[in-house]
Short mmCIF file of C-alpha atoms in Angstrom, two decimals:
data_model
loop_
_atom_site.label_atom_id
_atom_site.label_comp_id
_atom_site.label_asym_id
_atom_site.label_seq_id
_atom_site.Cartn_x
_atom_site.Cartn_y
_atom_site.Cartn_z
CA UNK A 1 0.00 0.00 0.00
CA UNK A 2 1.20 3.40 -0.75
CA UNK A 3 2.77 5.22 2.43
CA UNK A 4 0.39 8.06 3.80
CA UNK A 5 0.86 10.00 6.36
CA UNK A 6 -2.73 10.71 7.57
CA UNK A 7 -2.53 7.14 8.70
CA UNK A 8 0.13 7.91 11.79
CA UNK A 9 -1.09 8.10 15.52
CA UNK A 10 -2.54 11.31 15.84
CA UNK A 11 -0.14 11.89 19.49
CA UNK A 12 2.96 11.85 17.27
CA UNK A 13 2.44 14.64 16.00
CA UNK A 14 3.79 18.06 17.73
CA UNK A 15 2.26 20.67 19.33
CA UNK A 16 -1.08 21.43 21.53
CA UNK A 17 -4.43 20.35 20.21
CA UNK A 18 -4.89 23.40 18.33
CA UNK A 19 -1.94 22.98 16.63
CA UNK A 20 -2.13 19.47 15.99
CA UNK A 21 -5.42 20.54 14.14
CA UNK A 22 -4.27 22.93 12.01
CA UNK A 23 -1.44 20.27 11.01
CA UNK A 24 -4.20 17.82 9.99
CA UNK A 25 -5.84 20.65 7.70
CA UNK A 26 -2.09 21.00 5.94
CA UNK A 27 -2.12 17.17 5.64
CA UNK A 28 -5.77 17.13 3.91
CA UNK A 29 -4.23 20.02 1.73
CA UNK A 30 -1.11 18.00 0.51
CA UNK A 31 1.84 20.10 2.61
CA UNK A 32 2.83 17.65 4.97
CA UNK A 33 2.29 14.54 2.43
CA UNK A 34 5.41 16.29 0.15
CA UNK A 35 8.62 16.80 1.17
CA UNK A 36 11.81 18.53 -0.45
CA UNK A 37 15.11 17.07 0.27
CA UNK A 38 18.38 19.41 -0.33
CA UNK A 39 21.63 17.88 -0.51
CA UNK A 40 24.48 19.66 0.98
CA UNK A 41 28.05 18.94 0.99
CA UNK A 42 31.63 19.42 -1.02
CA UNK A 43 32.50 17.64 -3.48
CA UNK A 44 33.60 13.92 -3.53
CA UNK A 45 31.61 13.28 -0.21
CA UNK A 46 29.21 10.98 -1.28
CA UNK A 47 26.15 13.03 -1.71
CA UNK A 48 24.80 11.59 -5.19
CA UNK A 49 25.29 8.17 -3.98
CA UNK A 50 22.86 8.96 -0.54
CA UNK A 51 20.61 10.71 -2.96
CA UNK A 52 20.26 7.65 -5.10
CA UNK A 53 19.51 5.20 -2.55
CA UNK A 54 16.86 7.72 -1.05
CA UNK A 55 15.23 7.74 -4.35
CA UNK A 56 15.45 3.45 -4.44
CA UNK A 57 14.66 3.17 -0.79
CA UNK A 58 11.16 5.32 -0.93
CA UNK A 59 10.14 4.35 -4.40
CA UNK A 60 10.00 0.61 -2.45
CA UNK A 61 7.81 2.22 -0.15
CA UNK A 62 5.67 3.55 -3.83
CA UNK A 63 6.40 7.40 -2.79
CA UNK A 64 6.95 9.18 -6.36
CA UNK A 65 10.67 10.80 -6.19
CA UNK A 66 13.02 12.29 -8.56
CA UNK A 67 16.45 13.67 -8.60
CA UNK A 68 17.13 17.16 -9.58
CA UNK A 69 21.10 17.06 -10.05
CA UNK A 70 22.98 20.16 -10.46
CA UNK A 71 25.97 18.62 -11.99
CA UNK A 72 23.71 16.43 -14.40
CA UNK A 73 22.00 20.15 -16.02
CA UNK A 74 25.45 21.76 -16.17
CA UNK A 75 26.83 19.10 -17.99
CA UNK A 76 23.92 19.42 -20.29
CA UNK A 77 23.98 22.73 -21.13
CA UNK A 78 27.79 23.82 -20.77
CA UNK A 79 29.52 20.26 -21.75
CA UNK A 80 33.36 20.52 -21.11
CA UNK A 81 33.36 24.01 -20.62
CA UNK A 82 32.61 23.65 -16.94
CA UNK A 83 35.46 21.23 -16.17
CA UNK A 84 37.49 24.17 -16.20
CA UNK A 85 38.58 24.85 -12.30
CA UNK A 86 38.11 28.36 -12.49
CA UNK A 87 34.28 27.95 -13.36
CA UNK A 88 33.91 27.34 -9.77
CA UNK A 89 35.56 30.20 -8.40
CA UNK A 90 33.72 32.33 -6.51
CA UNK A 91 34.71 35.72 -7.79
CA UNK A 92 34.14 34.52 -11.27
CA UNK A 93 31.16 36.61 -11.32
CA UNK A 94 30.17 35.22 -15.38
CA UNK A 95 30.51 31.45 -14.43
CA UNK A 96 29.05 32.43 -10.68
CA UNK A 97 25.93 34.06 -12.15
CA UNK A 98 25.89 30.34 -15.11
CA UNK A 99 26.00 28.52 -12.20
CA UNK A 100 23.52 30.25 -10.29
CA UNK A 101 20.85 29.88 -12.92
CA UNK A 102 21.56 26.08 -12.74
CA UNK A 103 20.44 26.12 -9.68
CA UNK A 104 17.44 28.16 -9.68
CA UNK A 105 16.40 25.83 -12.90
CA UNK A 106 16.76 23.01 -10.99
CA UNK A 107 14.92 24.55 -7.87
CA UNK A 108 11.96 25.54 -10.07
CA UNK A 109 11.82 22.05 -11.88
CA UNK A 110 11.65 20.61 -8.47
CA UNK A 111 8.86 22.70 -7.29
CA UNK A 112 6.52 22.00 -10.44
CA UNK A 113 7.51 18.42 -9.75
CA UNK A 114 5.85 18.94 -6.27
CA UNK A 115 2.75 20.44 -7.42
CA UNK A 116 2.30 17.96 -9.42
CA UNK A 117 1.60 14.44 -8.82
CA UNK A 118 5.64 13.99 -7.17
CA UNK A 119 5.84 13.12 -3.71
CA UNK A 120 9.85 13.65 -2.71
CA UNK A 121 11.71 16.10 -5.06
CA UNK A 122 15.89 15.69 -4.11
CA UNK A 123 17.45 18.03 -4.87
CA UNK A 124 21.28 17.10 -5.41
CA UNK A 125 24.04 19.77 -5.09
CA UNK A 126 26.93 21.16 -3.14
CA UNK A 127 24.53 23.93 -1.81
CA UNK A 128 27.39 24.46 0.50
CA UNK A 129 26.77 28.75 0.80
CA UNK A 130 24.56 29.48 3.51
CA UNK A 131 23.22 32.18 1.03
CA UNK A 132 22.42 28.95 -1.59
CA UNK A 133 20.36 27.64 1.61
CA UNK A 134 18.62 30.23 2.06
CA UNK A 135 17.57 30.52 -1.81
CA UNK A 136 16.14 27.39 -1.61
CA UNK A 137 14.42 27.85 1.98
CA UNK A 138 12.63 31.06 0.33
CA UNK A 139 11.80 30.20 -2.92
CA UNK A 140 10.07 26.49 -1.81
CA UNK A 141 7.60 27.35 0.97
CA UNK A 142 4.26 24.86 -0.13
CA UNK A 143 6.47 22.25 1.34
CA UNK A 144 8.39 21.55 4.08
CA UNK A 145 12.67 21.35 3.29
CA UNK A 146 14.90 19.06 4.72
CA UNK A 147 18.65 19.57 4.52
CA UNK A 148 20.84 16.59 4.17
CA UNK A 149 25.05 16.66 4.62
CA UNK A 150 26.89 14.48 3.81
CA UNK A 151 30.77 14.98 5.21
CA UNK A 152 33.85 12.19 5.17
CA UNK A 153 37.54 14.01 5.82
CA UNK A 154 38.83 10.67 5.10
CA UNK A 155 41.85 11.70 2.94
CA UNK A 156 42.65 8.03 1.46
CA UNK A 157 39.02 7.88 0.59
CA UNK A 158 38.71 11.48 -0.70
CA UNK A 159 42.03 10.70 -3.38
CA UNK A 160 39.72 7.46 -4.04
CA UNK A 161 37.05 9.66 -4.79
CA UNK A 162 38.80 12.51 -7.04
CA UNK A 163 40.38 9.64 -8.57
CA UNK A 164 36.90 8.05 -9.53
CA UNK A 165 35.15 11.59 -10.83
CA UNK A 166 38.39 12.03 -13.24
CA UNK A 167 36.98 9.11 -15.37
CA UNK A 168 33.52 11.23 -16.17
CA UNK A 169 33.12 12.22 -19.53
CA UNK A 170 33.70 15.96 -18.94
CA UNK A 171 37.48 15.54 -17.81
CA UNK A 172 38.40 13.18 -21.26
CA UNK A 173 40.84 16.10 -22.87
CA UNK A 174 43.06 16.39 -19.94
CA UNK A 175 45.70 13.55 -18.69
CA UNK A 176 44.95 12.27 -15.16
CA UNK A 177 46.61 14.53 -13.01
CA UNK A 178 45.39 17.60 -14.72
CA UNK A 179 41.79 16.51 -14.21
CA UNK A 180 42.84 15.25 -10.77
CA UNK A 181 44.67 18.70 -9.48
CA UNK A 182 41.72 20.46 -11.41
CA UNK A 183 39.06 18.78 -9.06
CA UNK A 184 41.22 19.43 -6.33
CA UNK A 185 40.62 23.05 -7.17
CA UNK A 186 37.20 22.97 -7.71
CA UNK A 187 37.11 21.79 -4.35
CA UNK A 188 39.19 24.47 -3.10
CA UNK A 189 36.52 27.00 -4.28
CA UNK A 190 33.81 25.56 -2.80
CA UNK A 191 35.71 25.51 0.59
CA UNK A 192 35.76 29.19 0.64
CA UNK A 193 32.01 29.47 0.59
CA UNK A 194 31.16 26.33 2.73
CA UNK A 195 29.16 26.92 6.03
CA UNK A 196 27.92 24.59 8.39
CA UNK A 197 24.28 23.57 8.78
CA UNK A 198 22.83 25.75 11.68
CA UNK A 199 19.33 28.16 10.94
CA UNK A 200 18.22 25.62 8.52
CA UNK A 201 14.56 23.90 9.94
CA UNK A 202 15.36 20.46 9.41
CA UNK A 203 18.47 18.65 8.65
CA UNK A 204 20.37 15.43 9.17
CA UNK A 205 24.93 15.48 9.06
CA UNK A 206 25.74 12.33 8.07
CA UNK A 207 29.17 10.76 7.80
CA UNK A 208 28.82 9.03 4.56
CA UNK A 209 31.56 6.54 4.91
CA UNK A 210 30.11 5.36 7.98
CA UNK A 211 26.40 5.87 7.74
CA UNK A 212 26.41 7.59 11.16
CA UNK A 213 23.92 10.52 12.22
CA UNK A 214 26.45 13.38 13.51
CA UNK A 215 23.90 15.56 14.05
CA UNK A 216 20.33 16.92 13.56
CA UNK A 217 17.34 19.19 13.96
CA UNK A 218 13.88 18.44 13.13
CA UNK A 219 11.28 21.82 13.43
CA UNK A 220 8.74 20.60 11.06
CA UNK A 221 6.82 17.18 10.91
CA UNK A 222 8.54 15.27 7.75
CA UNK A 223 6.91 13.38 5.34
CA UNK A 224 8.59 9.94 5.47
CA UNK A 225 10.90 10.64 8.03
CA UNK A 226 11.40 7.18 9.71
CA UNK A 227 12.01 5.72 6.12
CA UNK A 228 14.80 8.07 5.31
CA UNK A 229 16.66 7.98 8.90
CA UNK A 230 16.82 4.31 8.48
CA UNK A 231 18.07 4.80 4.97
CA UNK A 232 20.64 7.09 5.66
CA UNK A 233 22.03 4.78 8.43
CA UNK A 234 21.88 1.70 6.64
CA UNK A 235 24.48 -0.19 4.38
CA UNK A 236 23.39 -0.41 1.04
CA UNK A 237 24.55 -3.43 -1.01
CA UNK A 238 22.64 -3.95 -4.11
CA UNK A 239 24.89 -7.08 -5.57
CA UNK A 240 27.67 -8.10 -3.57
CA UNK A 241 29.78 -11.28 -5.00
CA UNK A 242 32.10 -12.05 -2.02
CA UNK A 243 34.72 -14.52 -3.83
CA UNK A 244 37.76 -16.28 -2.01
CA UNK A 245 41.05 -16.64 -3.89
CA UNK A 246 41.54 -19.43 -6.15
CA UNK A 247 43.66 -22.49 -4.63
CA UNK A 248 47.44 -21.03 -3.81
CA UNK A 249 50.59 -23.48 -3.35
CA UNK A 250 50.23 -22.67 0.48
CA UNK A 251 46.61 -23.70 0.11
CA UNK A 252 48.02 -27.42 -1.26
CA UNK A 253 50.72 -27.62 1.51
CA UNK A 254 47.88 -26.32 4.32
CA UNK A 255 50.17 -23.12 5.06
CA UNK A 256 48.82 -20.01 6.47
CA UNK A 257 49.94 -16.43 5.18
CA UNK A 258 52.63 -15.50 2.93
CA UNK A 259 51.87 -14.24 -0.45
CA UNK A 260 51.88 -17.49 -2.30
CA UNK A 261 50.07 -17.64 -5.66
CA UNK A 262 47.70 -19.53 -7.49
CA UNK A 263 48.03 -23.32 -8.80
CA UNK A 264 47.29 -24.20 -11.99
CA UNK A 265 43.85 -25.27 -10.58
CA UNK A 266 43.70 -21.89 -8.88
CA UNK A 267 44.08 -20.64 -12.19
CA UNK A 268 41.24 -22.51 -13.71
CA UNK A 269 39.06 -21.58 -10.81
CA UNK A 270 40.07 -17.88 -11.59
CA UNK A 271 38.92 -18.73 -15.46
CA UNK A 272 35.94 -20.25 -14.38
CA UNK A 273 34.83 -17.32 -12.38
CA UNK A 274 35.72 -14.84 -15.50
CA UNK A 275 33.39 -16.75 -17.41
CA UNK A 276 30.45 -17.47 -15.35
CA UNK A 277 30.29 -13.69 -14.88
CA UNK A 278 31.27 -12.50 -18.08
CA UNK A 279 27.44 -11.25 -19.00
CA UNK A 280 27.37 -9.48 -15.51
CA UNK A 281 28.50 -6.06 -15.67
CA UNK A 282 30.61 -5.76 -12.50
CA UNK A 283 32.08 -1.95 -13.00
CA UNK A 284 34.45 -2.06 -9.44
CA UNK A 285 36.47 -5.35 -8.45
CA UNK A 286 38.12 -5.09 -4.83
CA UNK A 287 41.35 -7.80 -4.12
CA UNK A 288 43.82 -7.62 -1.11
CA UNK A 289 47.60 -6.83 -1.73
CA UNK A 290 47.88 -10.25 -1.90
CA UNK A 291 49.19 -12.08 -5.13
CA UNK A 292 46.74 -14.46 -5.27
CA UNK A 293 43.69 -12.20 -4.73
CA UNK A 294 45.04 -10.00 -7.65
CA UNK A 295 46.05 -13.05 -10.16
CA UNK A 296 42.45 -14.50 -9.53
CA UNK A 297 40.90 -10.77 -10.32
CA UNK A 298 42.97 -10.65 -13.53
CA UNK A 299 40.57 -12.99 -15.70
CA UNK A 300 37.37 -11.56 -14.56
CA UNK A 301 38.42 -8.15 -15.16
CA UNK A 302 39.61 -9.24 -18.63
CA UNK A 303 36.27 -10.28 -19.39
CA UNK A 304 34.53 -7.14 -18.10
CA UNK A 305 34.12 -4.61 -20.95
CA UNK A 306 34.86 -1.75 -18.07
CA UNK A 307 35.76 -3.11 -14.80
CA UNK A 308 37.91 -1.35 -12.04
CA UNK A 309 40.09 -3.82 -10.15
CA UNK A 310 41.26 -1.89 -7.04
CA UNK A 311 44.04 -3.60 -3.84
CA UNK A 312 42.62 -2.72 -0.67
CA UNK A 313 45.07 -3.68 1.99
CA UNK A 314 42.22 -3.81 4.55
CA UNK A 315 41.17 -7.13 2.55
CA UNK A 316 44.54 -8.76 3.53
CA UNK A 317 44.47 -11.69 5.00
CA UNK A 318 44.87 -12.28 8.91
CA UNK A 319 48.25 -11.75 9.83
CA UNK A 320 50.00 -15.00 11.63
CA UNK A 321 52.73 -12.85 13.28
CA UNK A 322 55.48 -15.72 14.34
CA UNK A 323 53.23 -18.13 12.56
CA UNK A 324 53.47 -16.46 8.60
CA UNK A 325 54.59 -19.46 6.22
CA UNK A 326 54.11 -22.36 8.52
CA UNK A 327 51.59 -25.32 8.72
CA UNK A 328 49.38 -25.97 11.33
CA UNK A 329 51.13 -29.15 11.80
CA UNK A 330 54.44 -27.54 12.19
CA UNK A 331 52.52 -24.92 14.65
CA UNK A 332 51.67 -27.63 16.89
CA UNK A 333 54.35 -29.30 16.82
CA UNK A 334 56.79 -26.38 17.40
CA UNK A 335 54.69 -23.78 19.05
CA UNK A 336 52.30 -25.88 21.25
CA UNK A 337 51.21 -23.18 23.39
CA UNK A 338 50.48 -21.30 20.41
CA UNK A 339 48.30 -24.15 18.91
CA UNK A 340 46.18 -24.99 21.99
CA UNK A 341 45.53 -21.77 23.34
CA UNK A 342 44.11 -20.57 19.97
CA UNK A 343 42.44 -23.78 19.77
CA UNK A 344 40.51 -22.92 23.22
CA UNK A 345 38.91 -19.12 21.90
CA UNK A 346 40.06 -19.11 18.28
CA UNK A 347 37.99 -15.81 18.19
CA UNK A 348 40.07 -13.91 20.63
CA UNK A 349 43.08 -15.64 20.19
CA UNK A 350 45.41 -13.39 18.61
CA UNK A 351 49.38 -15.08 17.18
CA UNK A 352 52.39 -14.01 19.04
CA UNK A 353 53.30 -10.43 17.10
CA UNK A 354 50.47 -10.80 14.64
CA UNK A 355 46.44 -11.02 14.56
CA UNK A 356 43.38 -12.18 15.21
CA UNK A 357 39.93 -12.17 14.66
CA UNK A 358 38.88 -9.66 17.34
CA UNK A 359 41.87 -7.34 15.97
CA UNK A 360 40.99 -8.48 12.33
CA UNK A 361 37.14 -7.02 12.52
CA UNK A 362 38.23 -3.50 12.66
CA UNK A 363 40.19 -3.03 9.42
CA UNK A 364 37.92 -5.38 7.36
CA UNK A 365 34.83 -3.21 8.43
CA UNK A 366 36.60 -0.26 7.64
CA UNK A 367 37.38 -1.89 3.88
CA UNK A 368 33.79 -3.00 3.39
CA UNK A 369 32.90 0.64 4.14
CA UNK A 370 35.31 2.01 1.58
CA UNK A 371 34.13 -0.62 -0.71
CA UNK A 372 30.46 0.33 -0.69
CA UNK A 373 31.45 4.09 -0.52
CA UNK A 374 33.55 4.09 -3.79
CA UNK A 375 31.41 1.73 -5.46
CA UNK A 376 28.54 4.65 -5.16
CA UNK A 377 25.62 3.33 -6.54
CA UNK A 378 26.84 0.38 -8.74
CA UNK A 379 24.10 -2.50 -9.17
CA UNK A 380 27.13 -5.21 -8.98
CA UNK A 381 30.28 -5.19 -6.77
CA UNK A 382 33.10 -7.83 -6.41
CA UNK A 383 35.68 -8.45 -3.30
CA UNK A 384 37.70 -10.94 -3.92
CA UNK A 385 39.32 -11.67 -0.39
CA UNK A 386 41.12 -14.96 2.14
CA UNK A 387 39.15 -17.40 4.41
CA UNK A 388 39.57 -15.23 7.44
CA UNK A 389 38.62 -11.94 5.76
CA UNK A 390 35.69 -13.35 3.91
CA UNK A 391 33.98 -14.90 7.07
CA UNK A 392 34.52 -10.95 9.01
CA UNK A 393 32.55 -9.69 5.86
CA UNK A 394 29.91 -12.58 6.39
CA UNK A 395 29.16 -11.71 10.09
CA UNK A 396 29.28 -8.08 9.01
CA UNK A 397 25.71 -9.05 6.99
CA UNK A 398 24.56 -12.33 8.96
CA UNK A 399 25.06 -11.13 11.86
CA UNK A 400 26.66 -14.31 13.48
CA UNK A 401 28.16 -14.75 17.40
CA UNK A 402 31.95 -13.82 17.43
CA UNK A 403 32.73 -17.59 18.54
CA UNK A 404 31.30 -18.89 15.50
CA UNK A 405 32.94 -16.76 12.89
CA UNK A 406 35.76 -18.82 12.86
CA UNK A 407 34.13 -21.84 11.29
CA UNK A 408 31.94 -20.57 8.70
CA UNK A 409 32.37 -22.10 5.19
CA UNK A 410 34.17 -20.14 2.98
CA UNK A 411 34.56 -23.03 -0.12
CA UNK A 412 37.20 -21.59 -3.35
CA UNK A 413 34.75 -23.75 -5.61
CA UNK A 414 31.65 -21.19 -5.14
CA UNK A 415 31.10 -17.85 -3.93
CA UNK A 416 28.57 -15.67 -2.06
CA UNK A 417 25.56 -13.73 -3.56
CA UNK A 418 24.44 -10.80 -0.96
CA UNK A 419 21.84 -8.33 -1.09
CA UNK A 420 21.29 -5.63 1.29
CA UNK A 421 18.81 -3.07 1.59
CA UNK A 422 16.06 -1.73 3.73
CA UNK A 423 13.47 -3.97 1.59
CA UNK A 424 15.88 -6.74 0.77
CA UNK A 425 17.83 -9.01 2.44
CA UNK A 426 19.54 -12.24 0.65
CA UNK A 427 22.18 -14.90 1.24
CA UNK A 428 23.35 -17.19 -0.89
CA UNK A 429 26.19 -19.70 -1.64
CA UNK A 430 26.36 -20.35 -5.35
CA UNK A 431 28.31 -22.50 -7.40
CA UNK A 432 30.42 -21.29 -10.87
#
C-alpha cells in the first residue's frame, strides 16, 4: 500500500491540540504529504550516492521521487566548458551568475515536480553557501525542506574519490593529473564558501563513509521521516559477489599467510569465475595486496568490458605474526602453546606479534565501508578476499556470534551472492 501520512497516531504529531489541528488541515491540503530534500556537501563526499539510494529506498515504499542534479543540467547545457577549475571560483562573477541559474532551474523544476503528482523532489548539489540555503528555503515554501550533509575528511578515501570523478566524460581532454589537481581546485573553491548547517529547519549530518547521524534538527513534521533515517544509516549493497582466492601453493601444503600464488587449478578456478560472470556487468572489483587475490581478479576483469580492479590492503588476510609461512602441523608441533591456546577461543586468540579475529574485525569493516562508498551506486560489486577476511565480511551481513565466525564455510569452488537493503535481504552460496 502506498505510504500516507494521515494514517500515523494522531499523538505523534507536535504541538497542543490546536496545533495538531491545524497540522491535519495541511495534511488534507497535501503540505505535509510532500517533502523537499536538499543535498548539501563538497565535493567527492558521497552526496549523489545517498541521494540515489533515497530515491530506491522510498520508491520501495511507492512514494513518487526524482532527482534534480545540479551537476547532471550543467553538464547538459555547458559540456566541457565547466570542467574548467576556475568555473567554480567564486569571484568569477560570469561562471558564478551560469552557475547560479543552474540552480534556480533546478529549484523551479523541483517545485513543479511537487505540485504535481511527485511526492519527494531531491534536490542534489553542493549547496554548500549558507546564502544557496537560504535561496532554496525562500523560494520552496508549499512544502516543508529538509537539509541533508553528507561529510567524510577521510583523505585516502577522498584521493579514491577525485580519482573516480576524473573518469567522467567531462574531464576526457586532460591527462589524469590535470583533471585530478583540477578537481582538487574545484574543491578548493567551494571551501571558501562552505558553512555549516545551523538556521536551517530540518536537517540530518551524516558521515557518509560510515552511515552515522552526527547531528540533527527536526522543526517541522517530515513526510517519510522514519524511512529516510533508516536509509541514511543503513548499508546499502545492491549485488555483492564475495569470492575467495583461487587455490594457492600454500593452500596445497595447508600453510597459512605469505603471499603465495595460485596453482594451476587456482588458475582454472580464476577462469571459471571470469566466465560465469562475463554477462554481468561488475564496474568495481576489490582484491587484497595479496598475489593471489590480484592473479584471480585478472581474468574476470579481462572479461569485463569496463571493470575497475582496485588492492585494498584492509582485505589482507589475517596476519600470523610468528606463525606467517608455517603449517598448522608444524605450529603444533613447534609452538604448542600457540596451537592450543588458539584452539581454546580461536575468536580472541590473537598469534604471538600478529592477529586475530577480534583485531581483524576492525580493518575489514573499515574496507567494506570504503568498498560500498567508492562503489557509489553500482548494481554489482566484487571483493575478492582470504578465508579469514571473507567470514569478518559474512558476520558483518549475517550477523553471526563472534565464537562462530571462525568456522563458517568459505569453499574456493563457489562464492557468495548478498543483497542488502532496507526492503531486501539475501544470502546465498552459489556455485560457478
Amino acid at each position: 500500500m502506498p505510504f500516507n501520512l494521515k494514517d500515523q497516531a494522531f499523538e505523534h504529531l507536535k504541538g497542543t491540540e490546536t496545533e495538531r489541528k491545524g497540522l491535519f488541515v495541511l495534511m488534507n491540503n497535501g503540505y505535509l504529504n510532500k517533502l523537499y530534500i536538499a543535498m548539501v556537501g563538497l565535493p567527492a563526499r558521497g552526496k549523489s550516492t545517498v541521494a540515489a539510494k533515497l530515491k530506491e529506498g522510498l520508491k520501495k515504499e511507492n512514494i513518487k521521487v526524482r532527482i534534480f542534479n545540479n551537476g547532471d543540467l550543467r553538464r547538459k547545457l555547458l559540456s566541457e566548458n565547466s570542467s574548467r577549475p576556475d568555473f567554480y571560483n567564486p569571484e568569477n562573477k560570469t561562471n558564478a551568475e551560469q552557475r547560479e541559474q543552474i540552480a534556480l532551474t533546478n529549484i523551479k523544476n523541483a517545485s513543479r515536480y511537487l505540485q504535481g503528482d511527485g511526492q519527494v523532489a531531491i534536490l542534489d548539489a553542493t549547496n554548500v553557501s549558507l546564502k544557496r540555503r537560504r535561496t532554496i528555503q525562500n523560494m520552496l515554501t508549499d512544502h516543508p525542506v529538509l537539509f541533508v550533509e553528507c561529510i567524510n575528511n577521510d583523505d585516502e578515501i577522498l584521493k579514491a574519490s577525485i580519482t573516480k570523478k576524473t573518469e567522467q566524460p567531462e574531464f576526457s581532454r586532460m591527462d589524469f593529473q590535470e583533471a585530478f589537481e583540477s578537481f582538487k581546485k574545484r574543491i578548493q573553491y567551494y571551501e571558501h564558501i562552505a558553512q555549516p548547517l545551523q538556521e536551517e529547519r530540518n536537517y540530518y549530518v551524516l558521515d557518509s563513509l560510515n552511515n552515522q547521524i552526527l547531528g540533527e534538527r527536526m522543526t517541522d513534521n517530515i513526510f517519510c521521516n522514519v524511512q529516510i533515517r533508516d536509509l541514511l544509516v543503513s548499508d546499502w549493497v545492491k549485488n555483492l559477489f564475495l569470492v575467495r582466492h583461487g587455490e594457492s601453493y600454500f593452500n596445497l601444503e595447508n600453510r597459512i599467510g605469505g603471499d603465495s600464488e595460485l596453482t594451476p587449478n587456482g588458475w582454472a578456478q580464476a577462469q571459471a569465475l571470469a566466465a560465469h560472470f562475463k554477462q554481468t556487468n561488475i564496474p568495481n572489483i576489490y582484491t587484497s595486496t595479496k598475489k593471489r587475490t590480484v592473479q584471480t581478479a585478472r581474468p574476470i576483469s579481462e572479461m569485463q568490458k569496463n571493470a575497475q580492479v582496485m588492492q585494498l590492503k584492509e582485505f589482507n588476510e589475517i596476519n600470523a605474526g610468528t606463525c606467517e609461512y608455517m603449517s598448522y602441523d608444524e605450529i603444533r608441533r613447534e609452538k604448542p602453546e600457540v596451537f592450543y591456546s588458539r584452539t581454546k577461543d580461536k575468536y580472541n586468540y590473537i598469534y604471538p606479534e600478529g592477529e586475530g579475529y577480534v583485531t581483524l574485525k576492525h580493518r575489514v569493516d573499515r574496507g567494506l565501508k570504503k568498498a560500498i562508498y567508492l562503489s557509489g551506486n553500482a548494481t554489482y560489486i566484487m571483493i575478492i578476499g582470504h578465508q579469514a577476511v571473507n567470514r569478518m565480511i559474512l558476520a558483518h551481513f549475517l550477523y553471526r556470534r563472534k565464537e562462530d565466525v571462525p568456522y563458517i564455510y568459505t569453499p574456493q569452488d563457489r562464492y557468495f551472492h548478498i543483497v542488502s537493503t532496507q526492503s531486501k535481504k539475501l544470502f546465498e552460496l552459489k556455485r560457478y
